[in-house]
XYZ file of C-alpha atoms in Angstrom:
640
model
C 26.061 -29.814 4.120
C 25.253 -33.114 2.495
C 28.780 -34.377 2.967
C 28.151 -34.278 6.693
C 24.437 -35.034 7.030
C 23.065 -38.097 8.757
C 21.060 -40.393 6.415
C 18.808 -41.634 9.190
C 17.266 -38.189 9.793
C 17.419 -36.640 6.321
C 15.576 -36.679 3.061
C 17.078 -37.161 -0.393
C 17.047 -34.321 -2.895
C 16.645 -35.664 -6.474
C 19.315 -34.786 -9.000
C 18.442 -32.852 -12.159
C 17.712 -35.176 -15.110
C 20.807 -34.234 -17.079
C 23.128 -34.863 -14.112
C 21.302 -38.078 -13.196
C 21.659 -39.270 -16.785
C 25.393 -38.600 -16.783
C 25.816 -40.374 -13.482
C 23.952 -43.461 -14.698
C 25.620 -43.822 -18.071
C 28.147 -46.665 -18.220
C 30.890 -47.223 -20.789
C 30.085 -45.891 -24.271
C 28.653 -48.672 -26.457
C 30.272 -49.172 -29.852
C 27.802 -48.920 -32.781
C 26.841 -52.242 -34.333
C 28.370 -51.513 -37.731
C 31.730 -50.768 -36.103
C 31.520 -54.006 -34.127
C 30.985 -55.844 -37.428
C 34.060 -54.196 -38.902
C 36.103 -54.955 -35.774
C 35.218 -58.628 -36.176
C 37.574 -58.796 -39.182
C 40.446 -57.183 -37.245
C 42.986 -58.981 -35.115
C 43.123 -58.162 -31.436
C 46.287 -56.136 -31.997
C 44.631 -54.013 -34.678
C 41.475 -53.582 -32.576
C 43.526 -52.251 -29.650
C 45.364 -49.676 -31.753
C 45.115 -45.944 -30.920
C 41.874 -44.293 -32.112
C 43.413 -42.587 -35.161
C 44.975 -45.904 -36.284
C 41.813 -47.880 -35.548
C 39.876 -45.631 -37.941
C 42.333 -46.522 -40.723
C 41.984 -50.233 -39.979
C 38.202 -50.021 -40.127
C 38.304 -48.082 -43.414
C 40.427 -50.838 -44.973
C 38.014 -53.554 -43.836
C 35.004 -51.531 -45.008
C 36.615 -50.976 -48.421
C 37.420 -54.694 -48.740
C 33.845 -55.666 -47.849
C 32.413 -53.124 -50.291
C 34.665 -54.256 -53.145
C 33.907 -57.902 -52.340
C 30.184 -57.209 -52.691
C 30.779 -55.446 -56.032
C 32.890 -58.370 -57.252
C 30.165 -60.835 -56.315
C 27.501 -58.767 -58.081
C 29.683 -58.535 -61.165
C 30.291 -62.280 -61.026
C 26.528 -62.884 -60.930
C 26.080 -60.591 -63.942
C 28.464 -62.763 -65.986
C 25.850 -65.510 -65.918
C 23.980 -63.511 -68.571
C 27.055 -62.548 -70.604
C 30.303 -64.119 -71.758
C 32.192 -65.560 -68.783
C 35.105 -63.564 -67.296
C 37.360 -64.910 -64.525
C 38.329 -61.425 -63.291
C 35.406 -60.974 -60.800
C 36.183 -64.305 -59.188
C 39.881 -63.510 -58.883
C 39.068 -60.094 -57.403
C 36.665 -61.672 -54.910
C 39.344 -64.126 -53.773
C 41.807 -61.261 -53.276
C 39.303 -59.245 -51.252
C 38.638 -62.281 -49.074
C 42.398 -62.593 -48.622
C 42.453 -59.011 -47.353
C 39.851 -59.817 -44.680
C 41.706 -62.988 -43.651
C 45.012 -61.105 -43.461
C 43.423 -58.345 -41.360
C 42.083 -60.989 -38.992
C 45.583 -62.373 -38.388
C 47.907 -59.400 -39.003
C 49.797 -57.510 -36.315
C 50.158 -54.436 -38.544
C 48.169 -52.956 -41.408
C 50.964 -53.313 -43.977
C 50.134 -56.755 -45.431
C 46.336 -56.247 -45.793
C 46.939 -52.770 -47.221
C 49.445 -54.057 -49.794
C 47.013 -56.778 -50.896
C 44.270 -54.164 -51.255
C 46.460 -51.832 -53.332
C 47.758 -54.688 -55.500
C 44.186 -55.834 -56.128
C 43.030 -52.332 -57.063
C 46.100 -51.859 -59.279
C 45.410 -55.142 -61.082
C 41.837 -54.051 -61.623
C 43.039 -50.689 -62.914
C 45.508 -52.311 -65.320
C 42.966 -54.859 -66.479
C 40.502 -52.085 -67.196
C 42.800 -49.962 -69.362
C 44.547 -52.784 -71.229
C 41.515 -54.963 -71.858
C 39.302 -52.173 -73.246
C 39.914 -52.008 -76.983
C 37.252 -49.424 -77.721
C 37.967 -46.810 -75.057
C 41.707 -46.240 -75.224
C 41.638 -43.301 -72.838
C 39.951 -45.058 -69.886
C 43.144 -44.782 -67.853
C 42.780 -41.027 -67.493
C 39.376 -41.271 -65.806
C 39.143 -39.108 -62.659
C 38.230 -42.061 -60.418
C 41.672 -43.560 -60.994
C 43.136 -40.608 -59.069
C 41.777 -42.183 -55.885
C 44.484 -44.871 -56.027
C 47.403 -42.603 -54.941
C 45.308 -40.964 -52.220
C 44.171 -44.355 -50.892
C 47.746 -45.662 -50.945
C 49.014 -42.705 -48.905
C 46.133 -43.088 -46.452
C 46.794 -46.790 -45.866
C 50.600 -46.974 -46.000
C 51.863 -43.452 -45.587
C 53.752 -41.284 -48.114
C 57.005 -43.267 -48.269
C 55.505 -46.749 -48.610
C 52.890 -45.525 -51.080
C 55.456 -43.917 -53.407
C 56.441 -47.189 -55.231
C 52.784 -47.826 -56.138
C 52.392 -44.299 -57.418
C 55.598 -44.445 -59.476
C 54.476 -47.754 -60.939
C 51.158 -46.186 -61.978
C 52.999 -43.217 -63.517
C 55.244 -45.511 -65.567
C 52.228 -47.479 -66.755
C 50.298 -44.334 -67.691
C 53.146 -42.395 -69.312
C 55.127 -45.231 -70.962
C 53.667 -48.728 -70.956
C 50.083 -47.993 -71.917
C 50.944 -45.457 -74.671
C 53.394 -47.971 -76.220
C 50.769 -50.684 -75.968
C 48.215 -48.456 -77.695
C 50.683 -47.498 -80.458
C 51.274 -51.172 -81.118
C 47.645 -52.323 -81.107
C 45.499 -49.240 -81.867
C 43.935 -48.564 -85.256
C 45.792 -45.433 -86.379
C 43.433 -45.037 -89.355
C 40.523 -44.237 -87.023
C 39.785 -40.508 -87.647
C 38.621 -40.089 -84.036
C 42.001 -41.159 -82.699
C 44.635 -38.446 -82.088
C 48.036 -39.712 -80.990
C 49.158 -36.286 -79.730
C 46.041 -35.767 -77.660
C 46.256 -39.349 -76.394
C 49.881 -38.899 -75.298
C 49.271 -35.506 -73.642
C 46.336 -36.839 -71.653
C 48.323 -39.781 -70.374
C 51.267 -37.587 -69.410
C 48.907 -35.273 -67.561
C 47.337 -38.293 -65.855
C 50.791 -39.391 -64.661
C 51.479 -35.896 -63.371
C 48.069 -36.007 -61.707
C 49.032 -39.242 -59.926
C 52.162 -37.562 -58.576
C 50.192 -34.449 -57.633
C 47.580 -36.453 -55.753
C 50.361 -38.340 -53.982
C 52.038 -35.052 -53.043
C 48.856 -33.457 -51.750
C 47.982 -36.599 -49.790
C 51.514 -36.787 -48.403
C 51.303 -33.144 -47.338
C 47.965 -33.798 -45.679
C 49.341 -36.880 -43.937
C 52.412 -34.995 -42.731
C 50.304 -32.105 -41.467
C 47.955 -34.522 -39.751
C 50.867 -36.307 -38.049
C 52.338 -32.977 -36.952
C 48.987 -31.922 -35.535
C 48.711 -35.266 -33.774
C 52.176 -34.881 -32.225
C 51.319 -31.339 -31.176
C 48.118 -32.621 -29.606
C 50.052 -35.348 -27.791
C 52.510 -32.800 -26.406
C 49.637 -30.582 -25.292
C 47.958 -33.551 -23.626
C 51.207 -34.465 -21.880
C 51.499 -30.920 -20.559
C 47.865 -31.067 -19.517
C 48.379 -34.353 -17.691
C 51.459 -32.941 -15.957
C 49.537 -29.808 -14.955
C 46.615 -31.879 -13.703
C 49.020 -34.077 -11.721
C 50.617 -31.035 -10.067
C 47.229 -29.513 -9.363
C 45.888 -32.766 -7.963
C 48.994 -33.237 -5.802
C 48.585 -29.796 -4.281
C 44.875 -30.276 -3.585
C 45.407 -33.760 -2.183
C 48.260 -32.612 0.074
C 45.865 -30.947 2.521
C 43.682 -32.623 5.120
C 41.087 -29.875 4.719
C 37.921 -30.366 2.685
C 38.343 -28.871 -0.799
C 35.317 -28.876 -3.119
C 34.495 -27.227 -6.449
C 30.824 -26.733 -7.366
C 28.921 -25.469 -10.362
C 26.670 -22.398 -9.917
C 23.759 -24.665 -8.951
C 25.745 -26.288 -6.150
C 26.422 -29.616 -7.864
C 29.704 -31.360 -7.116
C 32.424 -31.085 -9.770
C 35.701 -31.761 -7.947
C 36.452 -33.084 -4.463
C 39.719 -34.148 -2.853
C 40.251 -37.392 -0.961
C 39.759 -35.653 2.393
C 36.246 -34.733 1.270
C 35.521 -38.308 0.226
C 36.735 -39.670 3.561
C 34.626 -37.147 5.434
C 31.564 -38.013 3.366
C 31.960 -41.728 4.091
C 32.430 -40.979 7.786
C 29.399 -38.728 8.094
C 26.955 -40.292 5.634
C 28.212 -43.831 5.167
C 27.984 -43.597 1.374
C 30.379 -42.941 -1.472
C 30.607 -39.433 -2.848
C 29.243 -39.043 -6.400
C 30.174 -36.336 -8.848
C 27.148 -34.372 -9.980
C 25.254 -34.711 -6.711
C 24.193 -31.678 -4.728
C 25.951 -31.086 -1.440
C 22.685 -31.442 0.414
C 21.433 -34.626 -1.164
C 20.958 -36.209 2.286
C 20.225 -33.092 4.349
C 17.248 -31.918 6.335
C 14.943 -29.389 4.628
C 15.950 -26.519 6.916
C 19.633 -27.050 6.181
C 18.906 -27.221 2.455
C 17.152 -23.862 2.629
C 20.027 -22.308 4.594
C 22.556 -23.633 2.073
C 20.578 -22.269 -0.871
C 20.502 -18.808 0.667
C 24.265 -18.904 1.212
C 24.871 -20.204 -2.301
C 22.777 -17.366 -3.717
C 24.964 -14.821 -1.922
C 28.131 -16.414 -3.280
C 26.706 -16.434 -6.820
C 26.285 -12.681 -6.433
C 30.038 -12.399 -5.831
C 30.185 -12.407 -2.025
C 32.624 -14.452 0.037
C 31.305 -16.198 3.123
C 32.985 -17.685 6.145
C 31.185 -19.282 9.051
C 31.414 -22.023 11.658
C 28.801 -24.755 11.729
C 28.350 -27.853 13.937
C 27.314 -31.264 12.591
C 26.112 -34.410 14.306
C 27.105 -37.814 12.966
C 27.174 -41.247 14.560
C 26.996 -39.901 18.076
C 29.796 -37.349 17.695
C 29.728 -33.593 17.243
C 32.014 -31.970 14.687
C 32.536 -28.249 14.154
C 33.712 -27.005 10.755
C 35.200 -23.658 9.782
C 33.724 -23.219 6.266
C 34.702 -20.724 3.554
C 32.774 -20.169 0.311
C 34.362 -18.298 -2.606
C 32.919 -17.475 -6.052
C 34.797 -18.422 -9.241
C 34.491 -15.777 -11.937
C 34.614 -16.426 -15.691
C 36.140 -14.206 -18.349
C 32.976 -12.104 -18.520
C 32.957 -11.521 -14.764
C 29.980 -13.825 -14.251
C 30.105 -16.413 -11.475
C 30.781 -19.794 -13.095
C 31.353 -21.863 -9.984
C 31.921 -21.973 -6.238
C 34.796 -23.304 -4.155
C 34.239 -24.612 -0.655
C 36.976 -25.068 1.931
C 36.251 -26.568 5.327
C 38.503 -27.327 8.279
C 37.688 -29.453 11.315
C 38.074 -27.137 14.329
C 36.415 -29.461 16.832
C 39.557 -29.828 18.928
C 40.128 -26.078 18.950
C 36.557 -25.477 20.103
C 36.917 -28.121 22.805
C 40.158 -26.490 23.940
C 38.430 -23.109 24.119
C 35.649 -24.665 26.175
C 38.145 -26.272 28.534
C 39.980 -22.955 28.821
C 36.745 -21.221 29.785
C 35.999 -23.889 32.354
C 39.495 -23.568 33.783
C 39.053 -19.803 33.922
C 35.847 -20.091 35.902
C 37.293 -22.775 38.172
C 40.395 -20.768 38.977
C 38.322 -17.674 39.718
C 36.187 -19.652 42.163
C 39.236 -21.122 43.866
C 40.890 -17.709 44.097
C 37.806 -16.198 45.655
C 37.624 -18.997 48.195
C 41.218 -18.385 49.267
C 40.680 -14.649 49.556
C 42.717 -13.752 46.451
C 39.883 -13.093 44.011
C 41.135 -9.673 42.956
C 44.595 -10.909 41.983
C 43.351 -14.136 40.437
C 40.695 -12.530 38.286
C 43.203 -9.986 37.030
C 45.708 -12.660 36.112
C 43.127 -14.897 34.493
C 41.512 -12.109 32.521
C 44.801 -10.752 31.242
C 46.065 -14.205 30.365
C 42.745 -14.960 28.686
C 43.014 -11.901 26.463
C 46.540 -12.817 25.455
C 45.544 -16.447 24.877
C 42.926 -15.162 22.450
C 45.747 -13.425 20.627
C 47.699 -16.693 20.605
C 44.674 -18.396 19.092
C 44.402 -15.631 16.483
C 48.083 -16.055 15.584
C 47.624 -19.776 14.988
C 44.536 -19.072 12.893
C 46.511 -16.560 10.832
C 48.875 -19.294 9.660
C 46.016 -21.414 8.329
C 44.263 -18.382 6.864
C 47.340 -17.457 4.864
C 47.594 -20.942 3.428
C 43.904 -21.057 2.574
C 43.700 -17.545 1.201
C 46.786 -17.313 -0.912
C 47.338 -20.757 -2.388
C 44.241 -22.940 -2.544
C 41.916 -20.204 -3.817
C 44.218 -19.497 -6.741
C 44.434 -23.198 -7.545
C 40.636 -23.475 -7.461
C 40.500 -20.685 -10.034
C 42.985 -22.644 -12.132
C 40.633 -25.645 -11.864
C 37.827 -23.375 -13.013
C 39.830 -22.278 -16.069
C 40.668 -25.878 -16.967
C 37.052 -26.941 -16.557
C 35.665 -24.000 -18.543
C 37.931 -24.815 -21.466
C 37.802 -28.622 -21.214
C 36.200 -29.172 -24.677
C 39.079 -27.305 -26.363
C 41.763 -27.794 -23.726
C 44.753 -28.433 -26.045
C 43.981 -25.265 -28.010
C 43.442 -23.361 -24.767
C 46.833 -24.401 -23.340
C 48.779 -23.730 -26.533
C 46.991 -20.742 -28.057
C 44.954 -18.911 -25.413
C 46.774 -16.194 -23.480
C 45.453 -17.473 -20.148
C 46.116 -21.111 -21.030
C 49.773 -20.417 -21.795
C 50.149 -18.851 -18.371
C 48.677 -21.806 -16.491
C 51.769 -24.127 -16.373
C 54.062 -21.255 -15.272
C 51.512 -20.409 -12.621
C 51.695 -23.915 -11.186
C 55.475 -23.568 -11.030
C 55.046 -20.265 -9.228
C 52.976 -22.022 -6.562
C 56.106 -23.796 -5.304
C 57.877 -20.450 -4.957
C 54.896 -19.104 -3.078
C 55.112 -22.005 -0.628
C 58.635 -20.924 0.269
C 57.419 -17.385 0.889
C 54.536 -18.678 2.985
C 56.990 -20.685 5.069
C 58.953 -17.529 5.832
C 55.725 -15.761 6.748
C 54.726 -18.576 9.077
C 58.135 -18.491 10.773
C 57.621 -14.795 11.432
C 54.148 -15.509 12.832
C 55.619 -18.214 15.082
C 58.073 -15.648 16.398
C 55.133 -13.365 17.145
C 53.441 -16.298 18.859
C 56.519 -16.828 21.020
C 56.409 -13.163 21.964
C 52.771 -13.560 23.025
C 53.703 -16.536 25.206
C 56.505 -14.492 26.709
C 53.960 -11.782 27.361
C 51.769 -14.259 29.244
C 54.738 -15.178 31.427
C 55.380 -11.519 31.999
C 51.746 -10.949 33.025
C 51.914 -13.707 35.621
C 55.300 -12.540 36.825
C 54.214 -8.925 37.079
C 51.044 -9.863 38.959
C 53.126 -11.903 41.405
C 55.456 -8.986 41.922
C 52.483 -6.686 42.328
C 51.414 -8.674 45.348
C 54.671 -7.637 47.037
C 55.498 -4.292 45.423
C 54.082 -1.491 43.303
C 55.542 -2.942 40.076
C 58.319 -1.827 37.751
C 58.075 1.450 35.906
C 59.827 2.013 32.600
C 59.970 4.500 29.796
C 57.196 3.782 27.259
C 56.416 5.063 23.760
C 52.608 5.107 24.017
C 51.770 5.103 20.238
C 54.136 2.180 19.745
C 52.527 0.270 22.609
C 49.077 0.949 21.111
C 50.265 -0.529 17.816
C 51.444 -3.638 19.673
C 48.011 -3.998 21.253
C 46.374 -3.542 17.843
C 48.573 -6.240 16.371
C 47.255 -8.731 18.903
C 43.767 -8.098 17.476
C 44.821 -7.603 13.845
C 43.453 -10.875 12.499
C 40.019 -10.516 14.076
C 39.787 -6.871 12.955
C 40.627 -7.846 9.395
C 38.235 -10.783 9.350
C 35.390 -8.670 10.706
C 36.146 -5.812 8.260
C 36.768 -3.346 11.069
C 38.482 -0.190 9.840
C 41.217 1.159 12.118
C 41.899 4.912 12.212
C 45.052 6.031 14.044
C 45.328 9.659 15.100
C 48.556 10.031 17.064
C 49.845 13.436 18.079
C 53.518 14.017 18.787
C 53.607 12.970 22.433
C 56.602 12.393 24.724
C 57.778 9.152 26.261
C 56.348 8.592 29.726
C 57.400 6.484 32.696
C 54.673 3.950 33.402
C 54.078 0.284 34.203
C 54.272 -1.049 30.629
C 52.371 -4.294 31.177
C 49.553 -2.680 33.098
C 49.079 -0.126 30.332
C 49.201 -2.835 27.671
C 46.523 -4.863 29.446
C 44.268 -1.807 29.695
C 44.681 -1.160 25.961
C 44.034 -4.801 25.057
C 40.874 -4.820 27.150
C 39.569 -1.593 25.598
C 40.252 -2.862 22.065
C 38.562 -6.179 22.847
C 35.451 -4.427 24.171
C 35.340 -2.171 21.097
C 35.582 -5.193 18.827
C 32.633 -6.874 20.565
C 30.606 -3.665 20.332
C 31.280 -3.415 16.591
C 30.490 -7.080 15.946
C 27.127 -6.771 17.708
C 26.203 -3.593 15.829
C 24.433 -3.311 12.483
C 26.862 -0.717 11.137
C 28.116 -1.512 7.647
C 31.203 0.681 8.047
C 32.635 -0.615 11.306
C 35.237 1.887 12.477
C 37.578 1.961 15.464
C 39.377 5.279 16.047
C 42.324 5.717 18.415
C 43.334 9.264 19.300
C 46.422 10.168 21.348
C 47.186 13.725 22.473
C 48.655 15.749 25.304
C 46.323 17.789 27.493
C 46.224 21.562 27.180
C 48.133 22.042 30.442
C 50.742 19.504 29.351
C 50.435 17.525 32.581
C 48.556 14.499 31.262
C 48.518 12.212 28.235
C 45.072 11.327 26.874
C 44.165 8.128 24.944
C 40.684 7.940 23.354
C 39.352 4.616 22.003
C 36.171 5.348 20.016
C 33.900 2.905 18.177
C 30.635 3.296 16.254
C 29.208 0.096 17.716
C 26.162 -0.732 19.817
C 26.708 2.080 22.310
C 25.838 2.099 26.027
C 22.632 3.086 27.759
C 23.027 6.159 30.054
C 22.016 4.181 33.157
C 24.817 1.667 32.529
C 27.684 4.108 31.961
C 28.191 4.771 35.675
C 28.221 1.045 36.485
C 30.679 -0.082 33.819
C 33.697 -0.149 36.132
C 31.953 -2.005 38.947
C 33.217 -5.529 39.607
C 30.925 -8.170 38.107
C 28.875 -5.765 35.976
C 28.728 -6.577 32.258
C 26.442 -5.906 29.291
C 27.661 -8.984 27.393
C 25.855 -12.302 27.647
C 29.094 -14.248 28.051
C 31.027 -11.586 30.007
C 32.249 -11.817 33.606
C 32.435 -8.115 34.461
C 36.120 -8.196 35.424
C 37.890 -6.518 32.487
C 36.870 -2.884 32.904
C 36.967 -3.150 36.703
C 40.565 -4.373 36.685
C 41.521 -1.827 34.010
C 40.113 1.016 36.123
C 42.066 -0.233 39.147
C 45.260 -0.447 37.083
C 44.750 3.108 35.811
C 44.355 4.381 39.371
C 47.536 2.567 40.425
C 49.384 4.436 37.663
C 47.958 7.749 38.969
C 45.645 7.855 35.963
C 41.942 7.638 35.230
C 39.701 5.504 32.983
C 36.320 6.910 31.944
C 33.565 6.281 29.392
C 31.171 8.399 27.369
C 28.355 7.228 25.054
C 25.522 9.210 23.391
C 23.293 6.172 23.814
C 22.433 2.765 22.317
C 23.439 2.380 18.672
C 25.629 5.509 18.707
C 28.980 4.071 19.734
C 31.137 4.804 22.751
C 34.435 6.441 23.716
C 36.726 5.153 26.472
C 39.308 7.659 27.673
C 42.499 6.788 29.552
C 44.414 9.670 31.134
C 47.962 9.191 32.459
C 50.322 11.651 34.116
C 53.298 12.888 32.126
C 55.829 12.822 34.944
C 59.441 11.931 34.625
C 59.141 12.409 30.858
C 62.237 12.657 28.706
C 62.552 14.575 25.499
């Protein structure tokens, strides 16, 4: 894993061009033409929100364009009778640019622009003696739309009403007073109707523009609300991810980094000595063999598999062991769109297990030297089995947290990322997007439920500790007496033994089949029987783990013998099996078929069975065909 690889002994894997380009791009550079327009804006106007800044730039661009036209028209007057209007218009357009440079709002420059355009409009229709209907030209309809765009519907209304009065009243009266009514081409009725329609057109354009402006503002407010919800959701999501000290990483299907929490960044700095970069592959600084191993694992996850494994890493003279989980993220089509990685530092737990093993071996040696090897090995082995159950119980708490909460949140991250280009629409319109904020709220409720579950698991842990005390106490009593006998429900005791292995069975996908007949309660040493059952289940688990069976099955059968005198317990697995020459030696002290075994478990279990007037035996068809361990106990002193 690149986050944990040493840079001194690794090689760098180059990023894909598109990711490298994204990582190297700095702030977006403003186009030159926009920088020219921004030059005429005050600092306040330049720092306006994007939608307002566009309006400011449009005003400046319009002023510059009209100024150029005025100057060209002024130059053309050199070859025709002089007119002061182009010069006056040019001065007004310059005034707009000066006002925009100093203004804190757009109102003053916009008013100057509209007044200038209105003066030009009035000058055009009143000064033209030959074309009396120039005021109804379609281009004049741009004035109301431009006014609404610059000032908004309410502030633009006085300009529009003024234009309507001019078109429907003032200009017709002016024409009636000065027009040549004897001109056969002139029709007063048509003239009046066109001007009235032009006035109505001004109002219509204002209304349509106002409607557009209102709709745009409503859409903007809706977008702002959606963005606020998005920011709140992202804050909640980030808070949850950042609340853990575990490594939490989201990757794309190619293994490139998309999201990482602060714990990941700290770990990367510790192990590599460099800052973590989004877009980099996890094995950017890894050795080639580790890169190849990671790619094979990533390929399995892309196919929909979940992986969990432990892996050691060396960094700066220290050894760290991580418990790593890889989970696929599925899109709407069922295709894998990403991968989540969770890793927990279990170095201290591994060191504790090592110390426990060393203590176990040391105590066995000491016990043998003092002549108490038989008692000591029994105590240590039984305590060791139960301590494994204690370790499993503590692991269960972390597994529940990792499985139920963080994985769901990672999927929520995947949904947000998949719909990032259209996130507001996704949160407000998409069926899944609408459910995302309520889901984040539900996470808090789930935490409460998880707390209750952990309290229950702690109670189970306390029971396991009590069981350890009982084992030691019973072994001490056994040195002086035969041990206490009590009435025991055998199927119930088997279920208790199974519960001590439940987490490991579930993690290893071992299927448990219970086949309990209706058997009576028997009087037996409860703790001795429990230790025998725990040892048999532990051996079956190891046999299944070492086998290549896809369907790993553990079957427990309880029945009463045909003569009714004995109770029979069969523990059958379809694991690695036992060679015929080893079956007879299984219960000999020190004999084991496991590389890390001590050969005490089955020996002590056989002795305990004999002490309870019972018998422990084994049968196996051969290697690769599983095995069956049978415990027979007398049914004496039974009660109905």
